[in-house]
Coordinates of C-alpha atoms in Angstrom, one line a residue:
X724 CA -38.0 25.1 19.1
X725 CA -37.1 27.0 16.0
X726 CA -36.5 24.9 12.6
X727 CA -32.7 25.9 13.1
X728 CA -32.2 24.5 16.4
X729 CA -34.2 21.6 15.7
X730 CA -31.8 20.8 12.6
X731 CA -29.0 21.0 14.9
X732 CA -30.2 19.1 17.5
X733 CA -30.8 16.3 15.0
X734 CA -27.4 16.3 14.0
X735 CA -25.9 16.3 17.3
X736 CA -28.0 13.3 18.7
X737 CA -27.0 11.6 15.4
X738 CA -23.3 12.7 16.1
X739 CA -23.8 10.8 19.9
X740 CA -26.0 7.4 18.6
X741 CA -23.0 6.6 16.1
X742 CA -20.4 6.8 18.9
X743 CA -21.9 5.2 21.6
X744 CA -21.1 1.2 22.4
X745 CA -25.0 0.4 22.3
X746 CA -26.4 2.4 19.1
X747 CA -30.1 3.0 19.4
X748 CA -31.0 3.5 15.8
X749 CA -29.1 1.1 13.9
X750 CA -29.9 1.7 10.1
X751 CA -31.4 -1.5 8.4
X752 CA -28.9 -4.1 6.4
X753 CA -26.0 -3.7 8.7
X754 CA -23.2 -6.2 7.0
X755 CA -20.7 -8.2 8.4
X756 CA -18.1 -9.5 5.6
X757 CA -15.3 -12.2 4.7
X758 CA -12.6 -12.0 2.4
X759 CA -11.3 -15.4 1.2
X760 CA -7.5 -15.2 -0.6
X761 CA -5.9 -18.1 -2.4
X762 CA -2.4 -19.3 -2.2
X763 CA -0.8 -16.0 -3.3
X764 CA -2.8 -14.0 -1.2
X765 CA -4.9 -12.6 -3.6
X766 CA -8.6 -12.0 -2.9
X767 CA -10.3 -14.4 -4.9
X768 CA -14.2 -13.9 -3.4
X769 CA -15.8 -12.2 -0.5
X770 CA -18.5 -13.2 1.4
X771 CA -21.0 -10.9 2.8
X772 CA -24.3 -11.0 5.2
X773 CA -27.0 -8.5 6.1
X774 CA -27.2 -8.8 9.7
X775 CA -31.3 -7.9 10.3
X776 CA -31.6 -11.5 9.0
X777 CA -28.6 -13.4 7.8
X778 CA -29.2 -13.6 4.8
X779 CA -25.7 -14.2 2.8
X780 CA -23.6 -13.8 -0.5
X781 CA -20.6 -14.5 -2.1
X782 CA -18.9 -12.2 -4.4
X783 CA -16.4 -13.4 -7.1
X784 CA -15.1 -12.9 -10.5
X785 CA -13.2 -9.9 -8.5
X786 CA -9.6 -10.9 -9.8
X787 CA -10.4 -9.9 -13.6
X788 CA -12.1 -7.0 -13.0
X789 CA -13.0 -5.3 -10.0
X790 CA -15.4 -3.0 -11.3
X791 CA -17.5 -6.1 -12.2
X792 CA -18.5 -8.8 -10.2
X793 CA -20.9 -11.5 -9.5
X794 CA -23.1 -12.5 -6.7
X795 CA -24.6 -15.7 -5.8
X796 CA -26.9 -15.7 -2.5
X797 CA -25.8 -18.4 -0.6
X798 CA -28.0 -21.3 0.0
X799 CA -27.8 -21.3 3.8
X800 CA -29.0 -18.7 6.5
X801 CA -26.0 -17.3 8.2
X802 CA -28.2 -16.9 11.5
X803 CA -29.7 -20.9 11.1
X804 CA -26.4 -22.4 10.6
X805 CA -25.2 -20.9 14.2
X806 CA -29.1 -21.5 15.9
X807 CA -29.9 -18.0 15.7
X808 CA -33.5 -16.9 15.0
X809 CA -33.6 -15.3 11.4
X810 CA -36.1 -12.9 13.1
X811 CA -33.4 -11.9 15.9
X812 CA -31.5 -8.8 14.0
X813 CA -27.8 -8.3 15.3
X814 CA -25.9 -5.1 15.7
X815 CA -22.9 -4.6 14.5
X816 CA -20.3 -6.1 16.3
X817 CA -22.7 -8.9 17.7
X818 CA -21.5 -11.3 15.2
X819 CA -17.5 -11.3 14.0
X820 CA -15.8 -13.3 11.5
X821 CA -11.9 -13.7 11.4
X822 CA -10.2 -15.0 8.4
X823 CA -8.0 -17.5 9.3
X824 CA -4.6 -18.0 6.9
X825 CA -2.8 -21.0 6.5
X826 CA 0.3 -21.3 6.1
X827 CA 0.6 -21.0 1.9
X828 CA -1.2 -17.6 2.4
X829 CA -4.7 -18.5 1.4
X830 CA -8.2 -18.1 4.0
X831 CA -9.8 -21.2 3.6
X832 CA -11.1 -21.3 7.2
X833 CA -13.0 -18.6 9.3
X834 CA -14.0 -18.2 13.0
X835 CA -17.1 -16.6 14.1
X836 CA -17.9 -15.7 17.5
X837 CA -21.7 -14.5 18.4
X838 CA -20.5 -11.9 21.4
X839 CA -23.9 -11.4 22.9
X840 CA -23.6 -15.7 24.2
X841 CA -19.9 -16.3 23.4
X842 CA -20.7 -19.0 20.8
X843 CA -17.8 -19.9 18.9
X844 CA -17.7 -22.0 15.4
X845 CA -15.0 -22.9 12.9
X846 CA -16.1 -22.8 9.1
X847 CA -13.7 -24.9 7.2
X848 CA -13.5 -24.9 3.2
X849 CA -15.0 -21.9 2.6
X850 CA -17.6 -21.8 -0.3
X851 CA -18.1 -25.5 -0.5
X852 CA -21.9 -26.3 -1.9
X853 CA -22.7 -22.8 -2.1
X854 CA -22.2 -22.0 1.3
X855 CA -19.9 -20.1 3.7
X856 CA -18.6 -23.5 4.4
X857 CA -18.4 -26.3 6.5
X858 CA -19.3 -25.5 10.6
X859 CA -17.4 -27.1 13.4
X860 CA -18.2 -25.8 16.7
X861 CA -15.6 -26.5 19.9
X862 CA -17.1 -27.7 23.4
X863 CA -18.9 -25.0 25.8
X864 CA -18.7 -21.3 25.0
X865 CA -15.2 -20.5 25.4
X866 CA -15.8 -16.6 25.7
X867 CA -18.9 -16.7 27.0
X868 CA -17.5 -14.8 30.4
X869 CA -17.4 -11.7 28.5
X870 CA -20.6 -12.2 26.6
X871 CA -22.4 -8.4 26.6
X872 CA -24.9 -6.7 24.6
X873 CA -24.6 -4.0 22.5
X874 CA -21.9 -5.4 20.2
X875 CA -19.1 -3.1 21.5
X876 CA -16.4 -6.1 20.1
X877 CA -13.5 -6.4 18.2
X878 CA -11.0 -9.6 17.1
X879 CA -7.6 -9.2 17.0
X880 CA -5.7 -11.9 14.8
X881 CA -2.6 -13.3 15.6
X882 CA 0.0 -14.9 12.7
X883 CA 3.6 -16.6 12.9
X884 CA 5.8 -15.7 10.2
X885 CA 4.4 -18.5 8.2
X886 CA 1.5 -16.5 8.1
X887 CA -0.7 -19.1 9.8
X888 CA -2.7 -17.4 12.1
X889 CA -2.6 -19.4 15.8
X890 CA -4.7 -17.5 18.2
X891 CA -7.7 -14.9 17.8
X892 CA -8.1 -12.2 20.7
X893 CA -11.8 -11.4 21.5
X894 CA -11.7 -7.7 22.7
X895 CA -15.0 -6.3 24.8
X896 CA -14.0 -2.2 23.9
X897 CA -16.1 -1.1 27.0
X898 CA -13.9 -2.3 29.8
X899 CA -10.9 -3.2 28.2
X900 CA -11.4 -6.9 28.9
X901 CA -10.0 -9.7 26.3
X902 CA -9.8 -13.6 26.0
X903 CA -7.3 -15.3 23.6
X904 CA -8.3 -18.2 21.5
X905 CA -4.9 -20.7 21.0
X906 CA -4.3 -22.9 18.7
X907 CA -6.9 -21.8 16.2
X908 CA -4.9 -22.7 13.1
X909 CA -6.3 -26.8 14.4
X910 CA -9.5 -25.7 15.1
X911 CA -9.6 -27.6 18.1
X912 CA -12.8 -29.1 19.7
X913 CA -11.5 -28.3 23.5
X914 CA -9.4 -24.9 22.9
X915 CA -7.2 -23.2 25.4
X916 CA -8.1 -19.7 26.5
X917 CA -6.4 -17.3 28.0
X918 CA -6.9 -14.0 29.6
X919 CA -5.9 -11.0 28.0
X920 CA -6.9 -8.3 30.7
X921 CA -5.3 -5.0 29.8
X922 CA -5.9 -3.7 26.4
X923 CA -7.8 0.1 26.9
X924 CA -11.6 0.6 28.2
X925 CA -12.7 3.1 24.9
X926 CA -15.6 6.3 25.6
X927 CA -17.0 4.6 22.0
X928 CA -16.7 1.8 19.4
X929 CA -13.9 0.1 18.6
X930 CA -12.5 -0.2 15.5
X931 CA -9.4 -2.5 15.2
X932 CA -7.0 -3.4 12.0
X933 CA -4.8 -6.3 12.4
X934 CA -0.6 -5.4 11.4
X935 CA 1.2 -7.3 9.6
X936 CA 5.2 -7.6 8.6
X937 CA 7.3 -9.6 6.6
X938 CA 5.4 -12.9 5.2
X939 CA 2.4 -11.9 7.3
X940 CA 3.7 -11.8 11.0
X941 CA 1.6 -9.7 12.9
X942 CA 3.5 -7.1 14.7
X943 CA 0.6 -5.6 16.1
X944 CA -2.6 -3.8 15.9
X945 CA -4.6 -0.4 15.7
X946 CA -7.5 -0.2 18.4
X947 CA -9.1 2.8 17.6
X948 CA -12.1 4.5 20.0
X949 CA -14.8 5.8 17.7
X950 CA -16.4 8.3 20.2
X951 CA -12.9 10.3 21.7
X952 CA -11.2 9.6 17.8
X953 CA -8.3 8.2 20.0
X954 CA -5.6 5.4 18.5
X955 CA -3.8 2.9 20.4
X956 CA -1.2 0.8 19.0
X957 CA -1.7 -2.9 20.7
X958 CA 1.0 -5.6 20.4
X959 CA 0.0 -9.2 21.9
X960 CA 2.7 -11.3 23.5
X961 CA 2.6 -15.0 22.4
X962 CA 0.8 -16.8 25.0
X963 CA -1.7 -14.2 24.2
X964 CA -1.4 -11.7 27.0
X965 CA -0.9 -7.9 26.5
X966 CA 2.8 -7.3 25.6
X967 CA 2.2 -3.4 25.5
X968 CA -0.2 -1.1 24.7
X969 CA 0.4 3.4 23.4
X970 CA -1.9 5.7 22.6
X971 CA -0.2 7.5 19.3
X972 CA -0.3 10.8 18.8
X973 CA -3.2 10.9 15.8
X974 CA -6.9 11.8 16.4
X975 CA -9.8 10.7 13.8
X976 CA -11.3 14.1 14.9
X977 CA -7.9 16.0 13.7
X978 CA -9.3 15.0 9.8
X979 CA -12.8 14.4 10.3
X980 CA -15.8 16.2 11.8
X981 CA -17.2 15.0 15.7
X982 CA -20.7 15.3 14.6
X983 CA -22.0 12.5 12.2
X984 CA -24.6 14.2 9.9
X985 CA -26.5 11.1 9.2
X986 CA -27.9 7.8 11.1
X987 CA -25.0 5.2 10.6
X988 CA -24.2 0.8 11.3
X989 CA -20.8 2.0 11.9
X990 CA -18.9 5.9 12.2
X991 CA -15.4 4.2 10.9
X992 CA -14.0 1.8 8.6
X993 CA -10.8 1.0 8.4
X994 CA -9.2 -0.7 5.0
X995 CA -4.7 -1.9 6.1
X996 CA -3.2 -1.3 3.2
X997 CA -0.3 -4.3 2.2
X998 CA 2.8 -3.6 -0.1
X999 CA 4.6 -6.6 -1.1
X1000 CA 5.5 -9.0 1.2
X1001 CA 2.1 -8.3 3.0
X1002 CA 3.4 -5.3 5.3
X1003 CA 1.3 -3.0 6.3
X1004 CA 2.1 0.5 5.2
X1005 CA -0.8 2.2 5.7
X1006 CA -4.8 2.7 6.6
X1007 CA -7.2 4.1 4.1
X1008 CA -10.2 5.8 6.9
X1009 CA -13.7 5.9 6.1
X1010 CA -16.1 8.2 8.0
X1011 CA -19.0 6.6 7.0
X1012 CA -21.7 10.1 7.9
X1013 CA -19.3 12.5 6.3
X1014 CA -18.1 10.5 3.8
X1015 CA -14.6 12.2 3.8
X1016 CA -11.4 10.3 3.5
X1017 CA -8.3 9.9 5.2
X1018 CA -4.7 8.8 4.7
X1019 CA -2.6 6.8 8.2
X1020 CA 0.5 6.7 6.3
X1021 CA 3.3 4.8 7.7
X1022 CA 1.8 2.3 10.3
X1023 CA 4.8 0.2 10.5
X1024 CA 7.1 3.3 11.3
X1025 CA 9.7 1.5 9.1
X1026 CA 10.6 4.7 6.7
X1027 CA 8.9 7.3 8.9
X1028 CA 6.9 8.5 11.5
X1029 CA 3.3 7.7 11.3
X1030 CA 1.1 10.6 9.9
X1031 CA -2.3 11.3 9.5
X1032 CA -4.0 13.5 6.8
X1033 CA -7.6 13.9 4.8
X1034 CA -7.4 13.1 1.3
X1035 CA -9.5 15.6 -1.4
X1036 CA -12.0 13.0 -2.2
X1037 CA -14.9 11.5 -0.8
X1038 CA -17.8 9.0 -1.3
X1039 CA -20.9 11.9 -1.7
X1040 CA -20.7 11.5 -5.2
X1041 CA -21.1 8.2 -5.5
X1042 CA -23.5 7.6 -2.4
X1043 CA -25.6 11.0 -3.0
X1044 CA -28.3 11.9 -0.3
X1045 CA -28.7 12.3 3.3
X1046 CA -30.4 9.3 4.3
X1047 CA -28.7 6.4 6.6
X1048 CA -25.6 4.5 5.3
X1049 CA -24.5 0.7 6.7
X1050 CA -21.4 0.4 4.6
X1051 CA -18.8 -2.7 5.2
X1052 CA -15.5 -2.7 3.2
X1053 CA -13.5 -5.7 1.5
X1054 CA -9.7 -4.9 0.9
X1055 CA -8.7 -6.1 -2.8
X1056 CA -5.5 -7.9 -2.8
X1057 CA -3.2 -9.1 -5.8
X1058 CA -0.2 -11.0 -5.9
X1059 CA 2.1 -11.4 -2.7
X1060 CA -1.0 -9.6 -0.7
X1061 CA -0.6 -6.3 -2.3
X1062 CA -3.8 -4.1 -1.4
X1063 CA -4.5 -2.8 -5.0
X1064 CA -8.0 -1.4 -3.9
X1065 CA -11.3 -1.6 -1.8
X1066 CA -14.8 -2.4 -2.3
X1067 CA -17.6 -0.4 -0.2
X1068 CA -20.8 -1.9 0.3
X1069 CA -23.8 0.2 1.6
X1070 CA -26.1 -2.5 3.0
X1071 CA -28.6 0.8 2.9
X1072 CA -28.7 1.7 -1.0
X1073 CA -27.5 -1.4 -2.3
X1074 CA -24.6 -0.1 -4.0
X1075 CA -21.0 -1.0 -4.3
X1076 CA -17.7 0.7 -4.7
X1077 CA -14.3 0.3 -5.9
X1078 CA -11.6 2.7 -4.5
X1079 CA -8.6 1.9 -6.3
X1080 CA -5.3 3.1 -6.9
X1081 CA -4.6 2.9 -3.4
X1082 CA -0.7 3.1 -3.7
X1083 CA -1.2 6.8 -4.3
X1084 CA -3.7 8.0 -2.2
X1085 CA -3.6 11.3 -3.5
X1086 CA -4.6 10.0 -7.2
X1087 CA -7.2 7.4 -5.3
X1088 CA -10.0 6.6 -7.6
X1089 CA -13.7 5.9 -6.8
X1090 CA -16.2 4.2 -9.1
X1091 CA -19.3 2.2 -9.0
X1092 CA -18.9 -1.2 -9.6
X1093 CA -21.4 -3.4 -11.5
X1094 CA -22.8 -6.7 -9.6
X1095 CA -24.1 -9.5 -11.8
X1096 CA -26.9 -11.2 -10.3

């Protein structure tokens, strides 16, 4: 095989690993993260793990300046707080954290949910001590029926116009299966679960971004598949069954390329973007092997039709090279949940991100931040 073939081959398989539910080649320092917002919605820390051992952090300081933060490693094990070996590496989408909002706006209170065994726990009073929090776990293994491999999983996050959020949605991407957590907002020790069969079996990944309207209210959500570049619109009916589910007209693949060009944790991020009153507008992409940009405007269809375009900048500047990337992002939101910004984190390099300006996405702005340690 010549050296031109061989190059292309490379890309290709690269291209397929990234899409498929069960990556083979998972770079190392894959992150899972948690924003934590106080009373007025604003971010005031995020937490962050590296998910080939658990070892975690909390970011703050982020309201002064977002271009420089601190970081304080967390005096807990992520994996031994939920009985997990420290030498048992999750995949992406093994391990998922939901923010949970109370009722004055602020995430105080997470739940977690190991998909490979279903395991659920609450954390309550997030960053006591040093630590993600305080771990309550309910009775059994309430979604332990559609406990998989391979970390093909999304939540889906369900709030009342109080903003409380009252049921979580576990969502296995490969068959389109889905259990729903009620009555999360108590944290209860013996939940009630419901089925929530009917949400669409993806070729790829899932990615999913939570929707929300006046004073937080979810409306809805964006399940997007990351192999066919698909997006469905998903709105969940109260009692947490499927209310109705479209596939829109936008394709990931009409802005970015189907072959990734590098080994990556995950092809797509996704960061909603929130104008006052904690609407979501619009969806900042992240194609996390190309490092291009792109621009969902108009999510909520309020003032037009949703449309879907790349934006002239990208991330290669700031994250040079062709080696692998594992990069988690943390919206940045000021007063009344306004999404001013974004951090990236590349779990590979080490580096972080700020993409701000995010109310004109053609003006967006991308810098490196500075982390004390």
């Amino acid at each position: 095989m010549s050296r031109s073939h061989l190059r292309a081959f490379s890309v290709l398989l690269a291209g397929l690993l990234a899409a498929l539910p069960m990556a083979a080649q998972t770079p190392p320092r894959a992150l899972l993260v948690l924003p934590r917002l106080d009373a007025t919605s604003a971010t005031d820390s995020f937490f962050y793990f590296a998910l080939d051992g658990g070892t975690g952090y909390e970011v703050d300081r982020v309201r002064r300046n977002a271009l420089e933060v601190r970081q304080s490693r967390l005096g807990r094990n992520l994996f031994e707080l939920i009985g997990r070996p420290t030498s048992q590496a999750a995949v992406p989408g093994e391990l998922l954290l939901a923010p949970l909002h109370s009722a004055d706006d602020s995430v105080r209170e997470a739940l977690l949910v190991e998909t490979s065994t279903g395991y659920v726990a609450y954390f309550e009073q997030l960053g006591k001590g040093g630590n993600l929090g305080e771990i309550k776990t309910p009775a059994g293994r309430p979604f332990e029926s559609l406990r998989a491999a391979g970390g093909n999983f999304a939540l889906l996050a369900r709030r009342l116009g109080s903003g409380r959020t009252v049921a979580v949605t576990l969502y296995r991407a490969t068959d389109g299966r889905a259990l729903t957590l009620l009555g999360v907002d108590e944290l209860p020790i013996q939940p009630e679960v419901r089925s929530a069969d009917g949400l669409p079996a993806l070729d790829g990944r899932v990615l999913a971004v939570d929707l929300q309207g006046g004073g937080g209210r979810t409306l809805g959500h964006l399940v997007i598949d990351q192999g066919s570049g698909a997006i469905y619109h998903v709105t969940l009916a109260g009692d947490g069954s499927i209310a109705a589910s479209r596939r829109r007209p936008q394709n990931l693949f009409d802005v970015f390329p189907r072959e990734a060009a590098r080994p990556v944790a995950e092809r797509f991020l996704a960061v909603p973007v929130q104008i006052a009153g904690q609407v979501t507008r619009h969806v900042l992409l992240i194609d996390a092997a190309s490092g291009r940009l792109a621009w969902l405007a108009d999510v909520d269809g309020a003032l037009a039709e949703p449309s879907l375009e790349a934006l002239e900048r990208d991330l290669n500047d700031s994250l040079p090279g062709d080696g692998p990337r594992a990069l988690a992002a943390v919206p940045r939101q000021v007063g009344d949940g306004v999404t001013s910004g974004a951090w990236v984190l590349d779990g590979v390099s080490g580096r972080t991100l700020y993409l701000g300006n995010l109310a004109l996405p053609q003006g967006l702005t991308i810098n490196r931040v500075t982390v004390i340690r």
